[in-house]
Coordinates of C-alpha atoms in Angstrom, one line a residue:
M349 CA 39.5 6.1 20.8
L350 CA 39.0 9.5 20.9
P351 CA 38.2 11.7 23.3
T352 CA 34.6 13.1 24.6
Y353 CA 34.8 16.7 22.5
A354 CA 35.3 14.7 18.6
G355 CA 31.7 13.8 19.2
Y356 CA 30.6 17.5 19.2
L357 CA 32.6 18.9 17.0
L358 CA 31.4 15.5 14.7
L359 CA 28.3 16.8 15.5
L360 CA 28.3 20.5 15.2
V361 CA 30.4 20.0 11.8
F362 CA 28.1 17.6 9.2
G363 CA 25.1 19.9 10.5
L364 CA 27.0 23.2 9.1
F365 CA 28.7 21.8 6.2
F366 CA 25.1 20.1 5.2
T367 CA 23.6 23.7 5.2
V368 CA 25.9 25.5 4.4
V369 CA 25.7 23.4 1.3
T370 CA 21.9 23.5 0.8
V371 CA 21.7 27.9 1.8
V372 CA 25.0 28.5 -1.4
M373 CA 22.7 25.2 -3.8
Q374 CA 19.8 27.6 -3.4
R375 CA 21.1 30.9 -3.8
R376 CA 23.3 29.5 -7.3
K377 CA 19.8 28.3 -9.0
K378 CA 17.9 31.8 -8.1
Q379 CA 14.1 29.7 -7.8
K380 CA 11.8 30.6 -4.7
M381 CA 11.0 28.0 -2.5
T382 CA 7.8 27.4 -2.5
A383 CA 6.0 24.5 -0.9
E384 CA 5.5 22.4 -4.4
Q385 CA 8.9 22.3 -4.3
F386 CA 9.4 21.2 -0.8
S387 CA 8.1 18.8 -1.0
T388 CA 8.9 17.1 -4.2
A389 CA 11.7 18.3 -5.3
G390 CA 9.5 19.9 -8.1
R391 CA 9.1 16.3 -9.8
S392 CA 12.6 16.8 -12.2
I393 CA 14.9 14.3 -11.0
G394 CA 16.9 12.0 -13.2
V395 CA 17.8 8.4 -12.8
G396 CA 21.2 9.2 -11.4
L397 CA 20.3 10.7 -8.3
A398 CA 17.8 9.2 -7.1
S399 CA 18.8 6.3 -7.4
A400 CA 21.9 7.3 -5.3
S401 CA 19.3 8.9 -2.9
I402 CA 17.5 5.3 -2.7
I403 CA 20.8 4.4 -1.3
A404 CA 21.8 6.6 0.8
A405 CA 18.2 6.5 2.6
W406 CA 18.6 2.9 2.2
T407 CA 21.5 2.7 4.5
W408 CA 21.2 3.6 8.1
A409 CA 22.2 3.3 11.3
A410 CA 21.0 0.0 11.5
T411 CA 22.6 -0.9 8.1
L412 CA 26.2 -0.5 9.2
M413 CA 25.4 -1.4 12.8
M414 CA 22.9 -4.9 12.6
S415 CA 24.4 -6.2 9.9
S416 CA 28.0 -6.7 11.5
A417 CA 25.8 -7.5 14.3
T418 CA 24.3 -10.4 12.4
G419 CA 28.0 -10.9 11.0
F420 CA 29.0 -11.8 14.7
Q421 CA 26.4 -13.4 15.6
Y422 CA 25.8 -15.4 12.5
G423 CA 28.8 -16.0 10.6
I424 CA 29.4 -16.0 6.9
S425 CA 24.9 -16.3 6.5
G426 CA 24.7 -12.8 8.6
P427 CA 26.1 -10.5 6.2
Y428 CA 23.7 -12.1 2.8
W429 CA 20.5 -12.7 5.5
Y430 CA 20.7 -9.0 6.7
A431 CA 22.4 -7.5 2.5
A432 CA 19.3 -9.6 0.8
G433 CA 16.6 -9.8 3.4
A434 CA 16.0 -5.9 2.6
C435 CA 17.6 -5.3 -0.6
I436 CA 14.0 -6.9 -2.7
Q437 CA 11.9 -5.2 -1.3
V438 CA 13.1 -2.7 -3.0
L439 CA 13.8 -3.9 -6.7
L440 CA 10.4 -5.0 -6.7
F441 CA 9.4 -1.7 -5.1
A442 CA 9.9 -0.2 -8.2
I443 CA 6.4 -2.1 -10.4
V444 CA 4.1 0.5 -6.7
A445 CA 6.6 3.2 -8.0
I446 CA 5.8 2.9 -11.7
N447 CA 2.3 2.7 -11.0
L448 CA 1.8 5.9 -8.7
K449 CA 3.1 7.9 -11.5
K450 CA 0.5 6.4 -13.6
R451 CA -2.5 6.6 -11.4
A452 CA -1.5 10.1 -9.1
P453 CA 0.8 11.6 -11.0
K454 CA 0.3 15.3 -8.9
A455 CA 0.2 13.1 -5.7
H456 CA 2.4 14.3 -2.9
T457 CA 2.0 11.1 -0.5
F458 CA 0.9 7.3 -0.8
L459 CA -1.6 8.3 1.4
E460 CA -3.2 10.7 -1.2
F461 CA -4.1 8.2 -3.5
I462 CA -5.1 6.1 -0.4
A463 CA -7.9 8.9 0.5
Q464 CA -9.4 8.8 -2.7
R465 CA -8.8 5.1 -3.5
F466 CA -10.2 4.3 0.2
D467 CA -12.7 5.8 2.6
K468 CA -11.6 7.9 5.2
K469 CA -11.1 5.1 8.1
N470 CA -8.6 3.1 6.4
H471 CA -7.0 6.7 5.0
R472 CA -7.1 6.9 9.1
L473 CA -5.8 3.1 9.6
I474 CA -3.2 4.0 7.4
M475 CA -2.1 6.8 8.3
G476 CA -1.6 5.6 11.8
F477 CA 0.9 2.9 10.0
A478 CA 2.7 5.8 7.6
L479 CA 3.8 7.7 11.0
M480 CA 4.6 4.5 13.6
T481 CA 7.2 3.9 10.4
N482 CA 8.6 7.7 10.6
I483 CA 9.1 6.4 14.0
L484 CA 10.5 3.2 14.3
V485 CA 12.5 3.7 11.3
T486 CA 14.2 7.7 13.0
A487 CA 14.6 6.4 15.7
M488 CA 17.0 3.2 14.2
V489 CA 18.8 6.5 13.1
V490 CA 19.3 8.0 16.2
L491 CA 19.8 5.1 18.6
G492 CA 22.1 3.7 16.3
G493 CA 24.5 7.3 16.1
A494 CA 24.5 7.3 19.5
I495 CA 25.6 3.9 20.4
A496 CA 28.4 4.6 18.4
L497 CA 29.1 7.7 19.5
N498 CA 29.5 6.6 22.8
S499 CA 31.1 3.5 21.9
L500 CA 33.6 5.2 20.6
T501 CA 34.4 8.8 22.2
G502 CA 32.5 8.5 25.7
M503 CA 29.7 11.0 24.3
N504 CA 27.0 11.4 27.0
I505 CA 24.0 8.6 25.2
Y506 CA 21.8 10.4 25.5
A507 CA 23.5 14.3 24.6
A508 CA 24.1 12.0 21.6
A509 CA 20.5 11.4 21.0
F510 CA 18.7 14.5 21.2
L511 CA 22.1 16.7 19.8
I512 CA 22.2 13.5 16.2
P513 CA 18.0 14.5 15.1
L514 CA 19.2 19.4 14.8
T515 CA 22.6 17.9 12.5
F516 CA 20.3 17.2 9.5
T517 CA 16.5 18.7 11.1
I518 CA 18.9 22.2 10.7
Y519 CA 19.2 21.4 6.7
T520 CA 16.2 19.8 6.2
M521 CA 13.6 22.9 7.0
I522 CA 15.9 25.1 5.0
G523 CA 15.8 22.7 1.8
G524 CA 13.4 21.1 1.8
L525 CA 13.5 17.2 -0.4
K526 CA 15.7 19.2 -2.5
A527 CA 18.1 19.6 0.1
S528 CA 18.4 15.4 1.3
F529 CA 18.5 14.1 -2.5
I530 CA 22.0 16.9 -2.7
A531 CA 23.1 15.7 0.6
D532 CA 22.9 12.3 -0.1
Y533 CA 24.5 11.9 -3.2
F534 CA 27.3 13.3 -0.9
N535 CA 27.0 10.6 1.5
T536 CA 26.4 7.6 -1.0
V537 CA 30.2 8.6 -2.2
M538 CA 32.1 8.8 0.6
I539 CA 29.8 5.3 1.9
F540 CA 31.6 3.7 -0.6
A541 CA 34.8 5.4 -0.2
I542 CA 34.7 4.4 3.4
L543 CA 34.0 1.1 2.9
A544 CA 36.7 -0.1 0.5
V545 CA 39.0 1.6 2.8
F546 CA 38.3 -1.0 5.6
A547 CA 38.1 -3.9 2.8
A548 CA 41.7 -3.2 1.6
A549 CA 42.5 -2.4 6.0
I550 CA 41.2 -6.2 6.4
Y551 CA 43.4 -8.1 3.3
V552 CA 46.3 -6.1 3.6
K553 CA 46.5 -6.8 7.5
F554 CA 45.1 -9.7 8.4
G555 CA 44.2 -12.1 5.1
I556 CA 41.7 -14.2 5.0
D557 CA 42.8 -17.0 6.8
P558 CA 43.3 -16.1 10.6
I559 CA 39.3 -15.4 9.7
Y560 CA 38.6 -18.4 8.8
E561 CA 41.1 -20.6 11.1
G562 CA 38.7 -18.2 14.5
L563 CA 35.6 -19.4 13.2
Q564 CA 36.5 -22.7 13.0
S565 CA 37.7 -22.7 16.6
M566 CA 34.8 -21.1 18.0
P567 CA 32.3 -23.5 20.0
S568 CA 29.9 -23.1 17.3
S569 CA 32.1 -23.4 14.1
A570 CA 29.3 -25.6 12.8
S571 CA 26.4 -22.7 12.0
M572 CA 29.5 -19.7 11.9
L573 CA 30.6 -21.3 8.7
T574 CA 27.7 -21.7 7.0
M575 CA 24.7 -20.3 4.9
A576 CA 22.8 -23.1 6.2
S577 CA 23.1 -21.7 9.5
I578 CA 19.2 -22.1 11.4
P579 CA 19.5 -18.7 13.1
G580 CA 21.0 -16.6 10.3
L581 CA 17.8 -18.2 8.0
L582 CA 15.4 -17.6 11.3
F583 CA 16.9 -13.6 10.9
G584 CA 16.4 -13.8 7.8
M585 CA 12.9 -14.2 7.7
V586 CA 12.5 -11.2 10.0
N587 CA 14.8 -9.6 7.9
I588 CA 12.8 -9.6 5.1
I589 CA 9.0 -9.4 6.2
G590 CA 9.8 -6.5 8.8
N591 CA 12.0 -4.4 5.7
F592 CA 8.2 -4.4 3.4
G593 CA 6.9 -2.6 6.2
A594 CA 10.0 0.0 5.9
V595 CA 10.2 0.3 2.4
F596 CA 6.5 -0.1 1.0
V597 CA 5.0 1.7 3.8
D598 CA 7.3 4.4 4.8
Q599 CA 6.8 7.9 2.9
A600 CA 10.1 8.0 2.3
Y601 CA 10.6 6.0 -0.4
W602 CA 7.9 6.7 -2.3
Q603 CA 8.4 10.9 -2.0
R604 CA 11.8 9.0 -4.2
A605 CA 9.1 7.8 -7.2
I606 CA 7.1 11.0 -6.6
A607 CA 10.2 13.5 -7.2
S608 CA 11.9 11.5 -9.4
K609 CA 10.5 12.1 -14.1
D610 CA 8.1 9.5 -15.2
S611 CA 11.0 7.8 -16.6
A612 CA 13.6 7.5 -14.0
A613 CA 11.4 5.8 -11.2
S614 CA 11.5 3.1 -11.8
K615 CA 15.0 2.6 -13.1
A616 CA 16.1 4.4 -9.6
Y617 CA 14.8 2.0 -7.6
I618 CA 16.4 -1.0 -9.6
Y619 CA 20.0 0.5 -10.1
G620 CA 19.3 2.1 -5.8
G621 CA 18.8 -1.8 -4.4
L622 CA 21.1 -3.6 -6.4
A623 CA 23.6 -0.8 -5.5
W624 CA 22.6 -0.6 -2.3
F625 CA 23.2 -4.8 -1.7
S626 CA 27.1 -4.3 -1.4
I627 CA 27.2 -1.8 1.3
P628 CA 25.4 -4.2 4.7
F629 CA 27.0 -7.3 3.1
A630 CA 30.3 -5.7 2.8
I631 CA 30.6 -4.3 6.3
A632 CA 29.4 -7.4 7.7
T633 CA 32.1 -9.5 6.3
F634 CA 34.8 -6.4 7.0
L635 CA 34.0 -5.4 10.5
G636 CA 31.6 -8.4 11.5
V637 CA 32.2 -11.3 10.9
S638 CA 36.4 -10.1 11.3
A639 CA 35.6 -9.4 14.5
A640 CA 34.3 -13.2 15.5
G641 CA 36.4 -14.6 13.4
L642 CA 39.8 -12.9 14.8
G643 CA 37.8 -12.7 18.5
V644 CA 37.9 -9.0 19.3
A645 CA 36.2 -8.7 22.0
V646 CA 33.2 -6.2 22.0
S647 CA 30.8 -5.2 24.6
T648 CA 27.9 -5.8 22.2
P649 CA 27.0 -7.2 19.3
D650 CA 25.2 -4.0 17.9
A651 CA 28.7 -2.4 18.7
A652 CA 30.3 -4.6 16.8
A653 CA 31.5 -2.7 13.6
P654 CA 32.8 0.5 15.3
E655 CA 34.9 -1.9 17.9
M656 CA 36.3 -3.4 15.1
A657 CA 36.9 0.1 13.0
A658 CA 38.9 1.1 16.0
Y659 CA 40.6 -2.5 16.6
L660 CA 41.5 -2.6 12.5
L661 CA 43.1 0.8 12.3
G662 CA 42.8 2.9 15.4
G663 CA 41.7 6.3 15.3
I664 CA 41.5 6.6 11.9
G665 CA 39.4 3.9 12.1
S666 CA 37.3 5.1 14.3
I667 CA 37.0 9.2 12.7
L668 CA 36.0 6.9 9.4
F669 CA 33.7 4.3 11.1
L670 CA 31.7 8.0 12.6
A671 CA 32.6 9.8 9.5
M672 CA 30.8 7.0 7.5
L673 CA 27.7 6.6 9.8
F674 CA 26.9 10.0 10.3
M675 CA 27.1 10.5 6.1
A676 CA 23.7 7.2 6.9
V677 CA 22.6 9.0 10.2
M678 CA 21.6 12.5 8.1
S679 CA 20.8 10.5 4.9
T680 CA 18.1 8.7 6.0
G681 CA 17.0 11.4 9.4
A682 CA 16.9 14.1 6.1
A683 CA 14.8 11.2 4.1
E684 CA 12.1 10.3 7.1
L685 CA 12.4 14.2 8.1
T686 CA 10.1 15.3 4.6
A687 CA 8.0 12.1 5.1
I688 CA 6.6 13.0 8.3
T689 CA 6.0 16.6 7.2
N690 CA 4.4 15.3 3.9
I691 CA 2.0 13.1 5.3
I692 CA 1.4 15.7 8.2
V693 CA 1.1 18.6 6.0
T694 CA -0.8 16.6 3.3
D695 CA -3.0 14.1 4.8
I696 CA -3.5 15.7 7.7
Y697 CA -3.1 20.0 7.4
R698 CA -4.5 20.4 3.7
T699 CA -6.8 17.6 4.2
S700 CA -9.4 18.2 7.7
I701 CA -7.5 21.4 9.4
R702 CA -7.0 23.9 6.2
P703 CA -8.6 23.0 3.2
G704 CA -7.8 26.1 1.4
A705 CA -4.3 27.0 2.8
S706 CA -2.2 28.9 -0.3
S707 CA 1.6 27.7 -0.3
D708 CA 2.6 30.7 0.7
Q709 CA 1.5 28.9 5.0
L710 CA 2.3 25.0 3.6
L711 CA 5.5 26.1 3.4
A712 CA 5.5 27.5 6.6
M713 CA 3.7 24.7 8.0
S714 CA 5.5 22.0 6.8
R715 CA 8.9 23.9 8.1
K716 CA 7.2 24.4 11.5
V717 CA 6.6 20.0 11.0
T718 CA 9.7 19.5 10.4
L719 CA 11.8 21.7 13.0
G720 CA 9.2 19.7 15.9
F721 CA 9.5 16.5 14.8
G722 CA 13.5 16.7 14.4
L723 CA 13.5 17.8 18.2
M724 CA 10.6 15.3 19.3
M725 CA 13.3 12.4 18.0
G726 CA 15.3 12.9 20.6
V727 CA 13.1 13.4 23.2
L728 CA 11.9 9.4 22.6
S729 CA 15.0 7.8 21.7
I730 CA 16.2 9.0 25.3
L731 CA 12.8 7.1 26.2
L732 CA 14.0 4.2 24.3
F733 CA 17.1 4.5 25.9
K734 CA 15.8 4.8 29.7
V735 CA 13.8 1.8 29.3
G736 CA 16.8 -0.2 27.7
I737 CA 15.4 -0.7 24.0
S738 CA 18.2 -1.8 22.0
L739 CA 19.1 -0.9 18.1
S740 CA 18.1 -4.8 17.6
F741 CA 15.4 -5.2 19.4
V742 CA 13.6 -1.6 17.1
Y743 CA 14.9 -3.7 14.4
M744 CA 13.4 -6.4 14.3
A745 CA 9.9 -5.5 16.5
M746 CA 9.2 -2.9 13.4
G747 CA 7.4 -4.9 11.0
I748 CA 5.2 -6.8 13.3
F749 CA 4.0 -2.9 14.0
V750 CA 3.8 -2.0 9.8
S751 CA 4.1 -4.3 7.8
G752 CA 0.1 -5.2 8.2
A753 CA 0.3 -2.4 5.4
V754 CA 2.0 -4.1 3.5
I755 CA -0.9 -6.4 1.5
P756 CA -3.5 -4.0 1.3
V757 CA -1.7 -1.0 0.5
T758 CA 0.1 -2.6 -2.5
L759 CA -3.6 -4.6 -3.4
G760 CA -4.7 -0.9 -3.6
L761 CA -2.5 0.7 -5.8
L762 CA -2.5 -2.6 -8.0
W763 CA -5.4 -4.5 -8.4
K764 CA -9.2 -2.9 -9.6
K765 CA -10.7 -5.7 -7.3
A766 CA -8.9 -4.9 -4.1
T767 CA -12.5 -3.3 -1.4
N768 CA -12.3 -1.0 1.9
A769 CA -13.2 -4.1 4.3
G770 CA -9.9 -6.4 3.1
T771 CA -8.0 -3.7 3.4
F772 CA -9.1 -2.2 6.8
Y773 CA -9.8 -5.6 8.7
G774 CA -6.6 -7.1 6.8
A775 CA -4.0 -3.8 8.6
S776 CA -5.5 -4.5 11.2
S777 CA -6.2 -7.5 11.9
G778 CA -3.1 -8.2 10.8
L779 CA -1.6 -6.6 13.8
V780 CA -3.4 -7.5 16.6
L781 CA -2.3 -10.7 15.5
G782 CA 1.3 -10.6 15.1
V783 CA 1.6 -8.7 18.3
T784 CA -0.9 -11.3 20.2
A785 CA 1.7 -13.9 18.3
W786 CA 4.9 -12.0 19.0
L787 CA 3.5 -12.1 23.3
V788 CA 2.2 -15.4 23.2
S789 CA 4.8 -16.8 21.8
A790 CA 7.6 -14.8 23.9
S791 CA 5.8 -16.6 27.0
T792 CA 5.1 -20.5 25.8
I793 CA 8.7 -20.3 24.6
Y794 CA 10.8 -19.0 27.1
G795 CA 8.8 -18.4 30.3
E796 CA 7.8 -15.0 30.5
I797 CA 7.2 -11.5 28.7
S798 CA 10.4 -9.6 29.0
V799 CA 11.9 -7.0 27.1
Q800 CA 14.6 -9.7 27.3
S801 CA 12.4 -12.3 26.2
L802 CA 10.8 -10.7 23.3
G803 CA 13.2 -9.5 21.8
E804 CA 14.9 -13.7 20.7
L805 CA 14.6 -14.7 17.7
E806 CA 11.6 -17.0 17.5
P807 CA 9.1 -14.7 19.7
M808 CA 10.2 -11.9 16.6
F809 CA 9.3 -14.5 14.0
F810 CA 6.1 -16.4 14.6
G811 CA 5.4 -12.3 15.0
N812 CA 6.0 -11.3 11.8
I813 CA 5.0 -14.1 9.5
T814 CA 1.7 -13.7 11.8
V815 CA 1.4 -9.8 10.8
F816 CA 1.8 -10.7 6.6
L817 CA -0.3 -14.1 6.6
V818 CA -3.2 -12.7 7.9
S819 CA -3.0 -9.1 6.3
G820 CA -3.1 -11.1 3.2
A821 CA -4.9 -13.9 2.7
I822 CA -7.9 -11.3 5.1
S823 CA -7.7 -8.2 2.3
I824 CA -7.0 -11.3 -0.8
G825 CA -9.6 -13.3 0.6
H826 CA -12.7 -10.4 1.1
A827 CA -11.3 -8.7 -2.5
L828 CA -12.4 -12.5 -4.2
Y829 CA -15.8 -12.8 -1.8
A830 CA -16.8 -9.3 -2.9
N831 CA -15.7 -8.8 -5.9
Q832 CA -16.0 -5.2 -6.6
S833 CA -14.4 -3.7 -9.4
F834 CA -12.1 -0.1 -8.6
D835 CA -12.2 2.3 -12.3
F836 CA -8.4 3.6 -11.5
A837 CA -9.1 6.7 -14.2
S838 CA -10.9 8.3 -12.2
L839 CA -8.8 9.4 -9.8
K840 CA -6.0 11.7 -12.3
D841 CA -8.0 14.8 -11.5
K842 CA -7.9 14.1 -8.6
F843 CA -5.3 15.6 -7.6
H844 CA -3.5 19.2 -7.0
S845 CA -0.6 21.3 -6.8
F846 CA 0.9 22.6 -4.0
D847 CA 1.1 26.4 -5.6
E848 CA -1.8 26.2 -7.2
E849 CA -3.5 29.4 -5.9
A850 CA -5.7 28.1 -2.6
D851 CA -9.7 27.4 -3.3
P852 CA -11.3 31.2 -2.2
V853 CA -14.7 29.2 -1.2
E854 CA -12.1 26.4 1.4
E855 CA -10.1 29.5 2.6
D856 CA -12.9 31.4 3.4
S857 CA -15.1 29.0 5.1
Y858 CA -11.7 28.1 7.0
E859 CA -11.7 31.4 8.7
R860 CA -15.5 31.4 9.6
K861 CA -14.4 27.9 11.4
R862 CA -11.4 30.1 13.5
A863 CA -13.7 33.2 14.3
S864 CA -16.3 30.9 15.6
A865 CA -14.0 29.5 18.2
E866 CA -12.7 32.0 19.8

């Protein structure tokens, strides 16, 4: 629907706009950027900005693309199961946000808390889950953006996958977490405005009757027009379990709690979660369900949203959808970049490599990590396209790989009886047995283990549910058996600002080790 150069131009315009906004905002405030400011935004974000940021960070490319695919495939139940299945986690996260602020007020990552609450092997294990979550989420962001660009402009899909991360890497590298919050606010406003345009266009141009009659005439109408759709229900279960991992093990959501004022943290997740529900529910209904009912031919279900937008409003629809998609891509991408940067700088560099690093050294390392990870994700996304992994495959498989840590991490924060052994074996066994159940069910039901069979709903469901049941049973069971008790009050003085002066003893020890190595 659009010329190829429009894709490249869109990337350039978005990247330049937010980079300029970030630079201008920093100069207006005349506040020196420090490592603490870069990673926590000064812990001073209010409820409005925090709520908008949560909405934007949780609005992935998959939120627009995958939700519409569920509406196209499962009918009226698809939008509900996508929106409800990914909303409850954000609402429940308000509970852990309050407890993190109370028990670790100066923490920079949830892993920093885990390191003090549990032993080193648990810290390393949960860090592996957290990094895997960030990589998978960023991959979905880039995959969704590249698919939409390729579908609407014909832009080379590999070029799109490599260039998309650069649009949010540059301004994030300059402004850190605060830049992400500023971009999120702009993006949230624009996403809702464009949603209203698509909603009005559907009602004015077609109305409800043609869409309903089209769904009724489909061979699968029995499942397309009911909330009792079995495929929709299976997807809903996979969605609920998988997205617990995508929130509770994703540093991007913890750092929004860390950056918020004490009075704003819990409210922001409740307001943000409720407001977010309307985005996938609306887009999946207006573009996904409508495309199915009107009989719009789409290349793949993953591309239903952009192709329906083009069918609805022509070139204007394509431009509006791409603009909305890139609002989502840039918000989530920036959130994930700052999340993985905080993990690597706080839990690897500052903990194990250079414990006595100064604020300036931590800030320099943060910017290097941000740039490196942004470039790496472009390369990884190209590899995923090369091996034929789709957006929907990554989305539904995510829970199998990351949800094993959800119950152990939550118990560690909320329950004094959680144990080291229960946490370690619960999370690791959940992952191993979940992957095993996924592979075995694919082989048993479809007679082979392939990308095709593993991507079906039933194997995804069995893999996801196994992860949750095993990790929960082991971590809770061992805690009850061991009957130990942890004193949370002992943690309050364990966390320190990045801007505090470096420990001269630790710094001198680092310099001696480096000189010895040389």
